[in-house]
Amino acid sequence: MSEPVQTPQTKFAPRIFSGIQPSGGLTLGNYLGALKRFVQKQDEGIETIYCLVDMHAITVWQDPEKLRQQTREGAAAFIAAGIDPARSILFNQSQVSAHAELAWIFNCVARLGWMNRMTQFKDKAGKNAEAASLGLYAYPALMAADIMAYHATMVPVGEDQKQHLELTRDIAIKFNNDFGVDFFPVVEPLIEGAATRVMSLRDGTKKMSKSDPSDQSRINLTDTADMIAAKIRKAKTDPEPLPETVEGLKDRPDARNLVNIYAGLSDLTVDQVVAEFAGAQFGTFKPALADLAVAKLTPITTEMNRLMQDPAEIDRILGAGAERADTIAHPILEQVYDITGMIRSRRRG
Ligand code: AMP
Ligand code: TRP
């Protein structure tokens, strides 16, 4: 194999990084927008690094015991969905100190004006931004560090993370410019597929989220087949039958959402789903969607429950993943300290 060419876009080998917060149980949104894509990228043979970002989770209050539990459950979901810890690196963020260390450097690169534009901060901080944690504000710099600690070049995420990835690119560019180096790659967001933004089952204009107070608004990866079917049956819709064309879903957010979910689960395009169900009533479409969701999700739930029987094994997998992650991140961090002018003369034992 020849040496990679030294230009900004080709100097870096393809490497994927992505993360999910263990701040609650995972939802169908996480599965279709993120997890399912993560597995596809792994299976395409690209080097893949996946992380349960526990340090991001504590930017809002987390009960310590629940956080531990949810981190294990998240890991179990990754594995149950098809992540193979031998082929992908799977770990939790706090076990690799490079994330926090690089985040500090990036706190000094990113500008307040950039942070002030982040819509997720505004959403999460709500009306009383004064009471939000400083960590919630700095969250995107930690996310940039997650990615850049590995010189990752591609990041599969759902639509809601687009702005954070633009900020990640800005941080990489500013770091390279400030220090006159070509050190960090400018990452490419991978926001792909029919379900990059799965919406609430109660309100098709709101994102499906693990933090929504209504459990009816989402499908959790821990839901039983009966719960999944009942939630889909009760999902908000309008009185019209499904249209003949995708264009006909415009201004019908609830219908559009269910069609997108069907497409995401079945690997059909939205066009194909519309063609299949053109003119159908929801009385026909919803049971078909419920059957599909149950068929796709229950094997994952069953496997998750089995894996959760052995938490020590999950911890072992996360620890082994963290060691592999550290092997990549540590030399990159040392170079960053060197570039920024830090003396590194301490012996490491
Ligand atoms: P989070 O749960 O906020 O840590 O999100 C983890 C990943 O899941 C990110 O890539 C998100 O973009 C994705 N994600 C979360 N909710 C949704 C949703 N409702 N639709 C599509 N993707 C989502
Ligand atoms: N901010 C992401 C979310 O809430 C999670 C995340 C943290 C992430 N670090 C990341 C995603 C790095 C991709 C890459 O969804």
mmCIF file of C-alpha atoms and ligand atoms in Angstrom:
data_model
loop_
_atom_site.group_PDB
_atom_site.id
_atom_site.type_symbol
_atom_site.label_atom_id
_atom_site.label_comp_id
_atom_site.label_asym_id
_atom_site.label_seq_id
_atom_site.Cartn_x
_atom_site.Cartn_y
_atom_site.Cartn_z
ATOM 1 C CA MET A 1 0.000 0.000 0.000
ATOM 2 C CA SER A 2 1.272 3.475 -0.868
ATOM 3 C CA GLU A 3 1.594 6.267 1.699
ATOM 4 C CA PRO A 4 -1.499 8.503 1.931
ATOM 5 C CA VAL A 5 -1.080 11.826 0.097
ATOM 6 C CA GLN A 6 -0.415 14.775 2.433
ATOM 7 C CA THR A 7 -3.375 17.025 1.668
ATOM 8 C CA PRO A 8 -6.012 18.021 4.214
ATOM 9 C CA GLN A 9 -8.730 15.757 2.838
ATOM 10 C CA THR A 10 -6.671 12.667 2.024
ATOM 11 C CA LYS A 11 -3.920 12.638 4.618
ATOM 12 C CA PHE A 12 -6.198 10.931 7.111
ATOM 13 C CA ALA A 13 -7.296 7.335 6.792
ATOM 14 C CA PRO A 14 -11.080 6.815 6.871
ATOM 15 C CA ARG A 15 -12.141 6.356 10.471
ATOM 16 C CA ILE A 16 -15.589 6.638 11.987
ATOM 17 C CA PHE A 17 -16.412 7.907 15.450
ATOM 18 C CA SER A 18 -19.825 8.387 17.010
ATOM 19 C CA GLY A 19 -21.377 8.558 20.434
ATOM 20 C CA ILE A 20 -24.643 8.192 22.284
ATOM 21 C CA GLN A 21 -25.433 9.614 25.709
ATOM 22 C CA PRO A 22 -26.386 7.106 28.388
ATOM 23 C CA SER A 23 -28.819 9.620 29.836
ATOM 24 C CA GLY A 24 -31.834 7.312 29.575
ATOM 25 C CA GLY A 25 -32.974 4.273 27.666
ATOM 26 C CA LEU A 26 -32.403 4.296 23.915
ATOM 27 C CA THR A 27 -35.290 5.067 21.584
ATOM 28 C CA LEU A 28 -36.328 4.111 18.081
ATOM 29 C CA GLY A 29 -34.880 7.514 17.070
ATOM 30 C CA ASN A 30 -31.460 6.516 18.377
ATOM 31 C CA TYR A 31 -31.780 3.167 16.642
ATOM 32 C CA LEU A 32 -32.760 4.447 13.192
ATOM 33 C CA GLY A 33 -30.812 7.719 13.282
ATOM 34 C CA ALA A 34 -27.647 6.303 14.791
ATOM 35 C CA LEU A 35 -27.255 2.695 15.923
ATOM 36 C CA LYS A 36 -28.455 1.019 12.754
ATOM 37 C CA ARG A 37 -26.072 3.204 10.714
ATOM 38 C CA PHE A 38 -23.222 2.398 13.099
ATOM 39 C CA VAL A 39 -23.662 -1.288 12.375
ATOM 40 C CA GLN A 40 -23.784 -0.699 8.615
ATOM 41 C CA LYS A 41 -20.524 1.266 8.733
ATOM 42 C CA GLN A 42 -18.851 -1.468 10.763
ATOM 43 C CA ASP A 43 -20.077 -4.067 8.292
ATOM 44 C CA GLU A 44 -18.727 -2.025 5.371
ATOM 45 C CA GLY A 45 -15.304 -2.698 6.866
ATOM 46 C CA ILE A 46 -14.468 0.888 7.880
ATOM 47 C CA GLU A 47 -12.581 1.355 11.161
ATOM 48 C CA THR A 48 -15.317 2.242 13.665
ATOM 49 C CA ILE A 49 -15.103 3.662 17.186
ATOM 50 C CA TYR A 50 -18.306 3.952 19.218
ATOM 51 C CA CYS A 51 -18.644 5.552 22.586
ATOM 52 C CA LEU A 52 -21.157 5.847 25.409
ATOM 53 C CA VAL A 53 -20.577 9.459 26.300
ATOM 54 C CA ASP A 54 -21.090 9.401 30.054
ATOM 55 C CA MET A 55 -19.330 12.738 30.503
ATOM 56 C CA HIS A 56 -21.781 14.369 28.123
ATOM 57 C CA ALA A 57 -24.641 12.807 30.074
ATOM 58 C CA ILE A 58 -23.676 14.579 33.315
ATOM 59 C CA THR A 59 -24.053 18.018 31.712
ATOM 60 C CA VAL A 60 -27.566 17.601 33.112
ATOM 61 C CA TRP A 61 -28.179 15.858 36.448
ATOM 62 C CA GLN A 62 -27.828 12.063 36.440
ATOM 63 C CA ASP A 63 -28.391 9.773 39.365
ATOM 64 C CA PRO A 64 -25.009 7.951 39.672
ATOM 65 C CA GLU A 65 -26.425 4.441 40.007
ATOM 66 C CA LYS A 66 -28.835 4.969 37.128
ATOM 67 C CA LEU A 67 -26.052 6.399 34.982
ATOM 68 C CA ARG A 68 -23.978 3.255 35.490
ATOM 69 C CA GLN A 69 -26.990 1.098 34.678
ATOM 70 C CA GLN A 70 -27.877 3.099 31.567
ATOM 71 C CA THR A 71 -24.283 2.990 30.343
ATOM 72 C CA ARG A 72 -24.332 -0.815 30.558
ATOM 73 C CA GLU A 73 -27.737 -0.896 28.932
ATOM 74 C CA GLY A 74 -26.455 1.330 26.132
ATOM 75 C CA ALA A 75 -23.501 -0.998 25.591
ATOM 76 C CA ALA A 76 -25.860 -3.978 25.547
ATOM 77 C CA ALA A 77 -28.001 -2.185 22.944
ATOM 78 C CA PHE A 78 -24.974 -1.581 20.721
ATOM 79 C CA ILE A 79 -23.972 -5.226 20.864
ATOM 80 C CA ALA A 80 -27.530 -6.512 20.490
ATOM 81 C CA ALA A 81 -28.003 -4.278 17.425
ATOM 82 C CA GLY A 82 -24.930 -5.825 15.783
ATOM 83 C CA ILE A 83 -21.845 -3.979 16.997
ATOM 84 C CA ASP A 84 -19.105 -6.557 17.377
ATOM 85 C CA PRO A 85 -16.631 -5.417 20.064
ATOM 86 C CA ALA A 86 -13.887 -7.291 18.231
ATOM 87 C CA ARG A 87 -14.391 -5.361 14.994
ATOM 88 C CA SER A 88 -15.484 -1.995 16.421
ATOM 89 C CA ILE A 89 -14.007 -0.252 19.434
ATOM 90 C CA LEU A 90 -16.802 0.092 22.004
ATOM 91 C CA PHE A 91 -16.199 1.922 25.286
ATOM 92 C CA ASN A 92 -17.425 4.602 27.655
ATOM 93 C CA GLN A 93 -15.942 8.056 27.368
ATOM 94 C CA SER A 94 -14.766 8.636 30.950
ATOM 95 C CA GLN A 95 -12.362 5.687 30.740
ATOM 96 C CA VAL A 96 -10.187 7.503 28.183
ATOM 97 C CA SER A 97 -8.872 10.726 29.707
ATOM 98 C CA ALA A 98 -7.869 12.190 26.326
ATOM 99 C CA HIS A 99 -11.502 13.261 25.816
ATOM 100 C CA ALA A 100 -11.537 15.578 28.829
ATOM 101 C CA GLU A 101 -7.989 16.779 28.226
ATOM 102 C CA LEU A 102 -8.508 17.655 24.584
ATOM 103 C CA ALA A 103 -11.863 19.240 25.439
ATOM 104 C CA TRP A 104 -10.013 21.755 27.627
ATOM 105 C CA ILE A 105 -7.725 22.713 24.754
ATOM 106 C CA PHE A 106 -10.784 23.108 22.533
ATOM 107 C CA ASN A 107 -12.481 25.275 25.180
ATOM 108 C CA CYS A 108 -9.604 27.645 24.523
ATOM 109 C CA VAL A 109 -10.001 27.426 20.735
ATOM 110 C CA ALA A 110 -13.790 27.727 20.437
ATOM 111 C CA ARG A 111 -15.281 31.220 20.744
ATOM 112 C CA LEU A 112 -18.160 32.260 22.995
ATOM 113 C CA GLY A 113 -19.963 33.598 19.936
ATOM 114 C CA TRP A 114 -19.929 30.135 18.365
ATOM 115 C CA MET A 115 -21.309 28.505 21.488
ATOM 116 C CA ASN A 116 -24.041 31.129 21.765
ATOM 117 C CA ARG A 117 -25.480 29.963 18.465
ATOM 118 C CA MET A 118 -25.977 26.332 19.530
ATOM 119 C CA THR A 119 -29.681 25.530 19.415
ATOM 120 C CA GLN A 120 -29.356 22.357 21.513
ATOM 121 C CA PHE A 121 -27.990 24.419 24.412
ATOM 122 C CA LYS A 122 -30.919 26.797 24.129
ATOM 123 C CA ASP A 123 -33.388 23.883 24.029
ATOM 124 C CA LYS A 124 -31.832 22.027 26.928
ATOM 125 C CA ALA A 125 -31.152 25.067 29.111
ATOM 126 C CA GLY A 126 -34.724 26.231 28.624
ATOM 127 C CA LYS A 127 -35.922 29.543 30.025
ATOM 128 C CA ASN A 128 -33.502 29.641 32.919
ATOM 129 C CA ALA A 129 -30.136 29.481 31.144
ATOM 130 C CA GLU A 130 -28.446 31.029 34.197
ATOM 131 C CA ALA A 131 -29.075 27.799 36.061
ATOM 132 C CA ALA A 132 -27.630 25.526 33.353
ATOM 133 C CA SER A 133 -24.258 23.908 34.034
ATOM 134 C CA LEU A 134 -21.112 25.299 32.477
ATOM 135 C CA GLY A 135 -20.611 21.789 31.082
ATOM 136 C CA LEU A 136 -23.849 21.993 29.119
ATOM 137 C CA TYR A 137 -22.566 25.171 27.498
ATOM 138 C CA ALA A 138 -19.149 23.666 26.693
ATOM 139 C CA TYR A 139 -20.720 20.362 25.548
ATOM 140 C CA PRO A 140 -19.901 20.846 21.830
ATOM 141 C CA ALA A 141 -16.187 21.333 22.600
ATOM 142 C CA LEU A 142 -16.172 17.957 24.378
ATOM 143 C CA MET A 143 -17.946 16.441 21.393
ATOM 144 C CA ALA A 144 -15.299 17.893 19.068
ATOM 145 C CA ALA A 145 -12.645 16.374 21.335
ATOM 146 C CA ASP A 146 -14.345 12.952 21.179
ATOM 147 C CA ILE A 147 -14.046 12.979 17.433
ATOM 148 C CA MET A 148 -10.688 14.642 17.038
ATOM 149 C CA ALA A 149 -8.891 12.583 19.678
ATOM 150 C CA TYR A 150 -9.012 9.817 17.070
ATOM 151 C CA HIS A 151 -8.519 11.941 13.943
ATOM 152 C CA ALA A 152 -11.885 10.547 12.900
ATOM 153 C CA THR A 153 -12.933 11.638 9.422
ATOM 154 C CA MET A 154 -16.612 10.655 9.365
ATOM 155 C CA VAL A 155 -19.334 10.896 11.986
ATOM 156 C CA PRO A 156 -22.696 9.152 11.521
ATOM 157 C CA VAL A 157 -25.412 10.998 13.474
ATOM 158 C CA GLY A 158 -29.057 12.025 13.328
ATOM 159 C CA GLU A 159 -30.083 15.369 11.896
ATOM 160 C CA ASP A 160 -30.121 17.101 15.311
ATOM 161 C CA GLN A 161 -26.314 16.877 15.571
ATOM 162 C CA LYS A 162 -25.575 18.730 12.349
ATOM 163 C CA GLN A 163 -24.876 22.058 14.032
ATOM 164 C CA HIS A 164 -22.500 20.449 16.543
ATOM 165 C CA LEU A 165 -20.552 18.869 13.702
ATOM 166 C CA GLU A 166 -20.268 22.207 11.938
ATOM 167 C CA LEU A 167 -18.783 23.582 15.138
ATOM 168 C CA THR A 168 -16.398 20.619 15.257
ATOM 169 C CA ARG A 169 -15.209 21.553 11.781
ATOM 170 C CA ASP A 170 -14.767 25.182 12.840
ATOM 171 C CA ILE A 171 -12.680 24.116 15.840
ATOM 172 C CA ALA A 172 -10.458 21.897 13.655
ATOM 173 C CA ILE A 173 -9.935 24.674 11.119
ATOM 174 C CA LYS A 174 -9.184 27.313 13.771
ATOM 175 C CA PHE A 175 -6.749 25.032 15.604
ATOM 176 C CA ASN A 176 -4.912 24.255 12.370
ATOM 177 C CA ASN A 177 -4.804 27.963 11.430
ATOM 178 C CA ASP A 178 -3.840 29.273 14.866
ATOM 179 C CA PHE A 179 -0.904 26.905 15.171
ATOM 180 C CA GLY A 180 0.016 26.799 11.492
ATOM 181 C CA VAL A 181 -0.398 23.038 11.275
ATOM 182 C CA ASP A 182 -2.387 20.567 9.242
ATOM 183 C CA PHE A 183 -3.080 18.396 12.234
ATOM 184 C CA PHE A 184 -6.828 17.844 12.557
ATOM 185 C CA PRO A 185 -9.009 16.508 9.753
ATOM 186 C CA VAL A 186 -12.159 18.434 8.906
ATOM 187 C CA VAL A 187 -14.871 15.874 9.633
ATOM 188 C CA GLU A 188 -17.673 14.882 7.382
ATOM 189 C CA PRO A 189 -21.122 14.397 8.928
ATOM 190 C CA LEU A 190 -22.922 11.268 7.708
ATOM 191 C CA ILE A 191 -26.628 12.059 8.037
ATOM 192 C CA GLU A 192 -28.172 9.398 5.855
ATOM 193 C CA GLY A 193 -31.292 7.383 5.303
ATOM 194 C CA ALA A 194 -35.051 7.838 5.612
ATOM 195 C CA ALA A 195 -35.141 8.328 9.369
ATOM 196 C CA THR A 196 -32.506 10.893 10.303
ATOM 197 C CA ARG A 197 -35.103 12.684 12.382
ATOM 198 C CA VAL A 198 -37.677 10.374 13.971
ATOM 199 C CA MET A 199 -40.483 12.419 15.483
ATOM 200 C CA SER A 200 -42.646 11.961 18.569
ATOM 201 C CA LEU A 201 -45.583 9.573 18.140
ATOM 202 C CA ARG A 202 -47.739 12.162 19.924
ATOM 203 C CA ASP A 203 -46.600 15.202 17.926
ATOM 204 C CA GLY A 204 -45.027 14.910 14.484
ATOM 205 C CA THR A 205 -43.377 18.313 14.812
ATOM 206 C CA LYS A 206 -41.297 17.335 17.882
ATOM 207 C CA LYS A 207 -38.249 15.062 17.923
ATOM 208 C CA MET A 208 -38.669 11.617 19.506
ATOM 209 C CA SER A 209 -36.539 11.869 22.618
ATOM 210 C CA LYS A 210 -35.597 9.811 25.663
ATOM 211 C CA SER A 211 -36.209 12.904 27.770
ATOM 212 C CA ASP A 212 -39.824 13.505 26.642
ATOM 213 C CA PRO A 213 -42.060 13.248 29.755
ATOM 214 C CA SER A 214 -44.589 11.124 27.820
ATOM 215 C CA ASP A 215 -43.561 7.493 27.385
ATOM 216 C CA GLN A 216 -46.270 7.197 24.697
ATOM 217 C CA SER A 217 -44.271 9.629 22.545
ATOM 218 C CA ARG A 218 -41.473 7.159 21.938
ATOM 219 C CA ILE A 219 -40.619 3.529 21.370
ATOM 220 C CA ASN A 220 -37.903 2.408 23.763
ATOM 221 C CA LEU A 221 -35.528 -0.389 22.839
ATOM 222 C CA THR A 222 -36.648 -2.047 26.085
ATOM 223 C CA ASP A 223 -40.376 -2.024 25.177
ATOM 224 C CA THR A 224 -42.154 -5.364 24.826
ATOM 225 C CA ALA A 225 -43.859 -6.379 21.574
ATOM 226 C CA ASP A 226 -47.252 -5.481 23.101
ATOM 227 C CA MET A 227 -46.050 -2.040 24.146
ATOM 228 C CA ILE A 228 -44.606 -1.342 20.699
ATOM 229 C CA ALA A 229 -47.814 -2.395 18.963
ATOM 230 C CA ALA A 230 -50.001 -0.377 21.353
ATOM 231 C CA LYS A 231 -47.908 2.777 20.959
ATOM 232 C CA ILE A 232 -48.075 2.557 17.164
ATOM 233 C CA ARG A 233 -51.806 1.879 17.244
ATOM 234 C CA LYS A 234 -52.309 5.021 19.348
ATOM 235 C CA ALA A 235 -49.835 7.174 17.404
ATOM 236 C CA LYS A 236 -51.245 10.508 16.302
ATOM 237 C CA THR A 237 -52.363 10.632 12.671
ATOM 238 C CA ASP A 238 -54.728 12.653 10.519
ATOM 239 C CA PRO A 239 -58.007 11.374 9.022
ATOM 240 C CA GLU A 240 -56.759 11.188 5.403
ATOM 241 C CA PRO A 241 -55.608 7.948 3.756
ATOM 242 C CA LEU A 242 -51.957 7.691 2.720
ATOM 243 C CA PRO A 243 -51.234 9.713 -0.431
ATOM 244 C CA GLU A 244 -50.267 8.469 -3.877
ATOM 245 C CA THR A 245 -47.003 10.440 -3.901
ATOM 246 C CA VAL A 246 -44.384 11.603 -1.392
ATOM 247 C CA GLU A 247 -45.363 15.171 -2.262
ATOM 248 C CA GLY A 248 -48.752 14.400 -0.670
ATOM 249 C CA LEU A 249 -47.076 13.952 2.734
ATOM 250 C CA LYS A 250 -46.099 17.602 2.815
ATOM 251 C CA ASP A 251 -47.815 19.366 5.735
ATOM 252 C CA ARG A 252 -48.770 15.984 7.229
ATOM 253 C CA PRO A 253 -45.991 15.627 9.842
ATOM 254 C CA ASP A 254 -47.557 12.709 11.755
ATOM 255 C CA ALA A 255 -48.207 10.671 8.621
ATOM 256 C CA ARG A 256 -44.783 11.535 7.231
ATOM 257 C CA ASN A 257 -43.154 10.374 10.459
ATOM 258 C CA LEU A 258 -44.829 6.948 10.384
ATOM 259 C CA VAL A 259 -43.890 6.500 6.728
ATOM 260 C CA ASN A 260 -40.284 7.469 7.482
ATOM 261 C CA ILE A 261 -40.177 4.984 10.350
ATOM 262 C CA TYR A 262 -41.509 2.254 8.068
ATOM 263 C CA ALA A 263 -38.862 3.120 5.466
ATOM 264 C CA GLY A 264 -36.091 3.210 8.067
ATOM 265 C CA LEU A 265 -37.046 -0.153 9.542
ATOM 266 C CA SER A 266 -37.606 -1.916 6.218
ATOM 267 C CA ASP A 267 -34.660 -0.396 4.305
ATOM 268 C CA LEU A 268 -37.079 0.773 1.626
ATOM 269 C CA THR A 269 -37.049 4.339 0.342
ATOM 270 C CA VAL A 270 -39.897 6.664 1.316
ATOM 271 C CA ASP A 271 -41.011 6.522 -2.341
ATOM 272 C CA GLN A 272 -41.236 2.743 -2.215
ATOM 273 C CA VAL A 273 -43.263 2.792 1.011
ATOM 274 C CA VAL A 274 -45.656 5.382 -0.411
ATOM 275 C CA ALA A 275 -46.044 3.312 -3.579
ATOM 276 C CA GLU A 276 -46.802 0.199 -1.520
ATOM 277 C CA PHE A 277 -49.422 1.870 0.705
ATOM 278 C CA ALA A 278 -50.863 4.466 -1.697
ATOM 279 C CA GLY A 279 -54.492 5.142 -0.726
ATOM 280 C CA ALA A 280 -54.367 2.892 2.363
ATOM 281 C CA GLN A 281 -56.092 3.929 5.579
ATOM 282 C CA PHE A 282 -54.137 4.099 8.813
ATOM 283 C CA GLY A 283 -56.278 1.160 9.922
ATOM 284 C CA THR A 284 -54.240 -0.884 7.441
ATOM 285 C CA PHE A 285 -50.909 0.920 7.627
ATOM 286 C CA LYS A 286 -50.532 1.009 11.404
ATOM 287 C CA PRO A 287 -50.830 -2.774 11.935
ATOM 288 C CA ALA A 288 -48.299 -3.325 9.124
ATOM 289 C CA LEU A 289 -45.930 -0.863 10.777
ATOM 290 C CA ALA A 290 -46.480 -2.442 14.196
ATOM 291 C CA ASP A 291 -45.670 -5.914 12.814
ATOM 292 C CA LEU A 292 -42.540 -4.598 11.136
ATOM 293 C CA ALA A 293 -41.374 -2.739 14.257
ATOM 294 C CA VAL A 294 -41.969 -5.767 16.470
ATOM 295 C CA ALA A 295 -40.147 -8.054 14.018
ATOM 296 C CA LYS A 296 -37.123 -5.749 13.818
ATOM 297 C CA LEU A 297 -36.911 -4.611 17.438
ATOM 298 C CA THR A 298 -37.839 -7.561 19.617
ATOM 299 C CA PRO A 299 -34.788 -9.670 18.702
ATOM 300 C CA ILE A 300 -32.650 -6.703 19.803
ATOM 301 C CA THR A 301 -34.577 -6.306 23.059
ATOM 302 C CA THR A 302 -34.302 -10.016 23.811
ATOM 303 C CA GLU A 303 -30.562 -9.992 23.216
ATOM 304 C CA MET A 304 -30.144 -6.834 25.303
ATOM 305 C CA ASN A 305 -31.952 -8.461 28.203
ATOM 306 C CA ARG A 306 -29.735 -11.518 27.916
ATOM 307 C CA LEU A 307 -26.562 -9.419 27.891
ATOM 308 C CA MET A 308 -27.769 -7.393 30.871
ATOM 309 C CA GLN A 309 -27.762 -10.588 32.947
ATOM 310 C CA ASP A 310 -23.973 -10.354 33.027
ATOM 311 C CA PRO A 311 -22.979 -6.760 33.858
ATOM 312 C CA ALA A 312 -19.408 -7.788 34.677
ATOM 313 C CA GLU A 313 -18.949 -9.008 31.104
ATOM 314 C CA ILE A 314 -20.262 -5.686 29.755
ATOM 315 C CA ASP A 315 -17.820 -3.804 31.991
ATOM 316 C CA ARG A 316 -15.019 -6.037 30.726
ATOM 317 C CA ILE A 317 -15.910 -5.273 27.109
ATOM 318 C CA LEU A 318 -16.018 -1.524 27.819
ATOM 319 C CA GLY A 319 -12.666 -1.694 29.593
ATOM 320 C CA ALA A 320 -11.016 -3.592 26.747
ATOM 321 C CA GLY A 321 -12.494 -1.134 24.246
ATOM 322 C CA ALA A 322 -11.193 1.793 26.317
ATOM 323 C CA GLU A 323 -7.681 0.362 26.239
ATOM 324 C CA ARG A 324 -7.756 0.117 22.473
ATOM 325 C CA ALA A 325 -9.218 3.618 22.221
ATOM 326 C CA ASP A 326 -6.505 5.007 24.498
ATOM 327 C CA THR A 327 -3.800 3.508 22.291
ATOM 328 C CA ILE A 328 -5.048 5.689 19.434
ATOM 329 C CA ALA A 329 -5.972 8.821 21.394
ATOM 330 C CA HIS A 330 -2.953 9.100 23.672
ATOM 331 C CA PRO A 331 -0.298 9.783 20.990
ATOM 332 C CA ILE A 332 -2.620 12.270 19.273
ATOM 333 C CA LEU A 333 -3.110 14.116 22.568
ATOM 334 C CA GLU A 334 0.646 14.189 23.178
ATOM 335 C CA GLN A 335 1.134 15.808 19.789
ATOM 336 C CA VAL A 336 -1.524 18.389 20.658
ATOM 337 C CA TYR A 337 0.306 19.264 23.879
ATOM 338 C CA ASP A 338 3.500 19.589 21.887
ATOM 339 C CA ILE A 339 1.879 21.820 19.243
ATOM 340 C CA THR A 340 0.362 24.063 21.937
ATOM 341 C CA GLY A 341 3.643 24.479 23.823
ATOM 342 C CA MET A 342 3.208 22.333 26.916
ATOM 343 C CA ILE A 343 6.279 20.762 28.512
ATOM 344 C CA ARG A 344 5.803 16.994 28.801
ATOM 345 C CA SER A 345 8.833 15.817 30.769
ATOM 346 C CA ARG A 346 7.079 13.707 33.380
ATOM 347 C CA ARG A 347 7.850 10.012 33.232
ATOM 348 C CA ARG A 348 4.755 7.881 32.695
ATOM 349 C CA GLY A 349 4.772 4.646 34.646
HETATM 350 P P1 AMP B 1 -28.497 11.215 22.016
HETATM 351 O O1 AMP B 1 -29.547 10.307 22.508
HETATM 352 O O2 AMP B 1 -28.920 12.657 22.071
HETATM 353 O O3 AMP B 1 -27.158 10.976 22.617
HETATM 354 O O4 AMP B 1 -28.335 10.891 20.474
HETATM 355 C C1 AMP B 1 -27.513 9.845 20.004
HETATM 356 C C2 AMP B 1 -27.643 9.710 18.499
HETATM 357 O O5 AMP B 1 -28.990 9.386 18.144
HETATM 358 C C3 AMP B 1 -27.295 10.994 17.736
HETATM 359 O O6 AMP B 1 -26.632 10.643 16.533
HETATM 360 C C4 AMP B 1 -28.644 11.579 17.438
HETATM 361 O O7 AMP B 1 -28.641 12.415 16.311
HETATM 362 C C5 AMP B 1 -29.481 10.341 17.214
HETATM 363 N N1 AMP B 1 -30.899 10.603 17.514
HETATM 364 C C6 AMP B 1 -31.420 10.913 18.718
HETATM 365 N N2 AMP B 1 -32.755 11.104 18.629
HETATM 366 C C7 AMP B 1 -33.073 10.923 17.307
HETATM 367 C C8 AMP B 1 -34.284 10.979 16.568
HETATM 368 N N3 AMP B 1 -35.450 11.251 17.160
HETATM 369 N N4 AMP B 1 -34.239 10.718 15.240
HETATM 370 C C9 AMP B 1 -33.062 10.406 14.626
HETATM 371 N N5 AMP B 1 -31.886 10.347 15.279
HETATM 372 C C10 AMP B 1 -31.876 10.590 16.604
HETATM 373 N N1 TRP B 2 -23.965 15.038 21.148
HETATM 374 C C1 TRP B 2 -24.391 13.756 20.676
HETATM 375 C C2 TRP B 2 -25.892 13.594 20.951
HETATM 376 O O1 TRP B 2 -26.419 14.107 21.882
HETATM 377 C C3 TRP B 2 -23.641 12.623 21.316
HETATM 378 C C4 TRP B 2 -22.180 12.717 21.025
HETATM 379 C C5 TRP B 2 -21.186 13.064 21.902
HETATM 380 C C6 TRP B 2 -21.544 12.467 19.782
HETATM 381 N N2 TRP B 2 -19.986 13.024 21.301
HETATM 382 C C7 TRP B 2 -20.157 12.657 20.006
HETATM 383 C C8 TRP B 2 -22.014 12.100 18.529
HETATM 384 C C9 TRP B 2 -19.228 12.526 18.969
HETATM 385 C C10 TRP B 2 -21.065 11.964 17.501
HETATM 386 C C11 TRP B 2 -19.712 12.168 17.725
HETATM 387 O O2 TRP B 2 -26.544 12.962 20.211
#
